[in-house]
CSV table of C-alpha atoms in Angstrom, one decimal:
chain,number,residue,atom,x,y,z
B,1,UNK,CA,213.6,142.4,21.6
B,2,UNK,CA,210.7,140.7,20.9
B,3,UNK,CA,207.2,142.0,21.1
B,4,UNK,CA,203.6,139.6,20.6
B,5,UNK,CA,202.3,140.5,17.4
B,6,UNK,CA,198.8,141.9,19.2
B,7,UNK,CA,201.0,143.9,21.1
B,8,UNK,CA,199.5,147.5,21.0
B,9,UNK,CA,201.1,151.1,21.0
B,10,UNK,CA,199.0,153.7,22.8
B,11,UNK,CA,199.2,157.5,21.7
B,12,UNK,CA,197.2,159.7,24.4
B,13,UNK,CA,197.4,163.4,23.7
B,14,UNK,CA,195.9,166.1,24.7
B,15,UNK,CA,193.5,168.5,22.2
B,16,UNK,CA,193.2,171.9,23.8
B,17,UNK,CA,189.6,173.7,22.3
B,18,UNK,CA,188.9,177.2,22.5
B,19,UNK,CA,186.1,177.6,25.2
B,20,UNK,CA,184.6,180.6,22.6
B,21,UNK,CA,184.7,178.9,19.4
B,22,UNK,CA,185.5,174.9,20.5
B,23,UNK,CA,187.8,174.5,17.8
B,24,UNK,CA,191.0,172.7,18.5
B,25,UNK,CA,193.9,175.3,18.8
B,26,UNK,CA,196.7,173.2,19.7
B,27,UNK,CA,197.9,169.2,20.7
B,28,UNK,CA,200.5,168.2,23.1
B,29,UNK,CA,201.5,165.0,24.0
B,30,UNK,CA,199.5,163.6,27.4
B,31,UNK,CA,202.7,162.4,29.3
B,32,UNK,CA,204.7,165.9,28.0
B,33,UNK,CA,201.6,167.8,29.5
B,34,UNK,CA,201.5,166.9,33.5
B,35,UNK,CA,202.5,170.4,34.9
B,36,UNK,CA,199.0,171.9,33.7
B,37,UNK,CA,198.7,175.5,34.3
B,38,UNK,CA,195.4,176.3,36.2
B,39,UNK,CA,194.9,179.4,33.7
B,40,UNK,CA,194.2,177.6,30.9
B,41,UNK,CA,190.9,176.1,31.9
B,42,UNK,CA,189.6,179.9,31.7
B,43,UNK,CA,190.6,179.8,27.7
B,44,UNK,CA,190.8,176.5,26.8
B,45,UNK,CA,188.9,173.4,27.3
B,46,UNK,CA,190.9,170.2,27.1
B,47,UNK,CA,190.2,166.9,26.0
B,48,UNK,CA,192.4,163.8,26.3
B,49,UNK,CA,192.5,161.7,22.8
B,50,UNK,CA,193.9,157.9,22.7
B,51,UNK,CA,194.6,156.3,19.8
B,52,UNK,CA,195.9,153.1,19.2
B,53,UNK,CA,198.4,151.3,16.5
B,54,UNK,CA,199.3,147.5,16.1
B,55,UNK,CA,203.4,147.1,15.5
B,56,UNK,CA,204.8,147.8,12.9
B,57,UNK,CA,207.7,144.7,12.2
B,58,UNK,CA,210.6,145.7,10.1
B,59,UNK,CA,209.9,144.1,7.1
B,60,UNK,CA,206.9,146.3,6.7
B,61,UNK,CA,208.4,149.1,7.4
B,62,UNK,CA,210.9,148.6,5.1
B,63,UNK,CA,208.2,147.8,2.2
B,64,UNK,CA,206.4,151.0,3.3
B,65,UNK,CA,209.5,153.0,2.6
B,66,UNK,CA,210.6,151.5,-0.8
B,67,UNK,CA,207.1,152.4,-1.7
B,68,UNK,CA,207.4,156.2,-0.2
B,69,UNK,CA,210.5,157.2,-2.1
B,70,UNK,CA,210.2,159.7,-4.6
B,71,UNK,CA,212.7,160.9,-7.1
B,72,UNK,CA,214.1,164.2,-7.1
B,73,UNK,CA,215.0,164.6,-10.6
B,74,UNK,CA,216.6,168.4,-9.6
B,75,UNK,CA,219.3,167.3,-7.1
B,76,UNK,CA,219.5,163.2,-8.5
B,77,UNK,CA,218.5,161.7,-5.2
B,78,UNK,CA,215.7,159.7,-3.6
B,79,UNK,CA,214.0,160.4,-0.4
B,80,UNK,CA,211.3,158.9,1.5
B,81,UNK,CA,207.6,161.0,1.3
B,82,UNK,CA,207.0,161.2,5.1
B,83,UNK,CA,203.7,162.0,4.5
B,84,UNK,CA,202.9,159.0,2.2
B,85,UNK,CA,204.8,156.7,4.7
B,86,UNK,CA,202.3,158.1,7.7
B,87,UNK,CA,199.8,157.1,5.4
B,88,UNK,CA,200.6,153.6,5.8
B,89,UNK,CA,200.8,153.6,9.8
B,90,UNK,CA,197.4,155.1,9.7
B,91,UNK,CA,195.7,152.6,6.9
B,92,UNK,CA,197.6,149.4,8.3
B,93,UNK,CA,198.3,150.0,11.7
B,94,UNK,CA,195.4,152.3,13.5
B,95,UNK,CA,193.3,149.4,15.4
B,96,UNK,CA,191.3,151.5,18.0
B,97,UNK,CA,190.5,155.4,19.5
B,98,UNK,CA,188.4,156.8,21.6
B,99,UNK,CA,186.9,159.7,19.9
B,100,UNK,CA,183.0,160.2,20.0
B,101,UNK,CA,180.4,161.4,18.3
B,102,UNK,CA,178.3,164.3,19.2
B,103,UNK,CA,176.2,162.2,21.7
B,104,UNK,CA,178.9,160.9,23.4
B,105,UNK,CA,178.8,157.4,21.6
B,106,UNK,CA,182.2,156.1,20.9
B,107,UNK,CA,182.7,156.2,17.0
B,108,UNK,CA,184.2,152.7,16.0
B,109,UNK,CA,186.6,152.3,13.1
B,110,UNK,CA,185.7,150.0,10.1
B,111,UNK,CA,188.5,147.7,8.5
B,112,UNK,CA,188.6,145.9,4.8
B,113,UNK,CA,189.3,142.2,4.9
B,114,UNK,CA,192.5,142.5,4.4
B,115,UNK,CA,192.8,144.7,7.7
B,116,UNK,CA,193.2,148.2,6.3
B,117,UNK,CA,191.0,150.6,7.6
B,118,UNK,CA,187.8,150.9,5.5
B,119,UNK,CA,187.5,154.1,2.6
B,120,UNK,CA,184.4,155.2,4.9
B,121,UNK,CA,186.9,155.6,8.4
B,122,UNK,CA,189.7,156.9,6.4
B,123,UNK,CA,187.0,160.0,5.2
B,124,UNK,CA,186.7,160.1,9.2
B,125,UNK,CA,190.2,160.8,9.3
B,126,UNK,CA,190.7,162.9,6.9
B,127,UNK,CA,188.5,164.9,8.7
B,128,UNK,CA,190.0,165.4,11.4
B,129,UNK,CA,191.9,168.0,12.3
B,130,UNK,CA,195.5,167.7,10.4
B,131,UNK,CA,197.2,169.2,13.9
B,132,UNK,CA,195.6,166.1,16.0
B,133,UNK,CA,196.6,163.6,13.5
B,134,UNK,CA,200.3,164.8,12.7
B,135,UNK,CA,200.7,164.8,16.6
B,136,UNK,CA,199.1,161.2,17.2
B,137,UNK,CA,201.8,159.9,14.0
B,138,UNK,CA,204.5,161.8,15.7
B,139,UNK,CA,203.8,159.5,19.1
B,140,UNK,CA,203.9,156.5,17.2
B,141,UNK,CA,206.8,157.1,15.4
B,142,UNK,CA,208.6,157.8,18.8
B,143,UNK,CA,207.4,154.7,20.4
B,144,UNK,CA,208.6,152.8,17.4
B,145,UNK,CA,212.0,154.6,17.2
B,146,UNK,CA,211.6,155.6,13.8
């Protein structure tokens, strides 16, 4: 298969917010999420994110990998840090969202030369709720087949 390399992946999802206290109380995937239950409006207010990640080619993958293992030293075996390796798809591959600021003006992502994202949109991210992000890297992982 092959793909152009500004081929993008979209990851929509949907954050559902507590209509008392607006924080986000749970994430589901947009295209899981079409049989909406009319109830939930009452509880829950919900807002669609949409986030989107360049390819990922093989050879990268691989490199973020080797560099994701960690050494057991208990049962003698490597295995790969998930958490480290989503670290990479987020600081390499994260090219656009949709999220907002408070006035409604899209918030836009900063990159380093060498197209990373920038320390100051990482701290964006980190600030984010972990339940949004985990869900947005799960999508991406799914579309990538990993």
């Amino acid at each position: 298969m092959f793909f152009k390399e500004d081929d993008k992946i979209e990851i929509s999802v949907d954050g559902y917010h507590s209509n008392e206290t607006g924080e986000l109380q749970y994430v589901v995937p947009t295209e899981d999420n079409k049989d909406e239950d009319d109830t939930l409006k009452d509880i829950f207010t919900k807002v669609t994110y949409k986030f989107w990640f360049s390819r990922c080619p093989y050879n990268q993958f691989n490199k973020y990998r080797s560099r994701s293992i960690i050494y057991n030293s208990e049962d003698q075996n490597n295995t790969v840090n998930q958490i480290r390796l989503r670290e990479f798809f987020l600081i390499f591959h994260l090219v656009d969202w949709n999220l907002t600021d408070e006035n409604g003006k899209k918030v836009e992502l900063k990159f380093d030369p060498n197209k990373a994202l920038s320390d100051e949109s990482l701290k964006m991210i980190y600030n984010l709720p972990t339940l949004l992000i985990d869900t947005v890297l799960i999508g991406y992982e799914r579309k990538m087949l990993i």
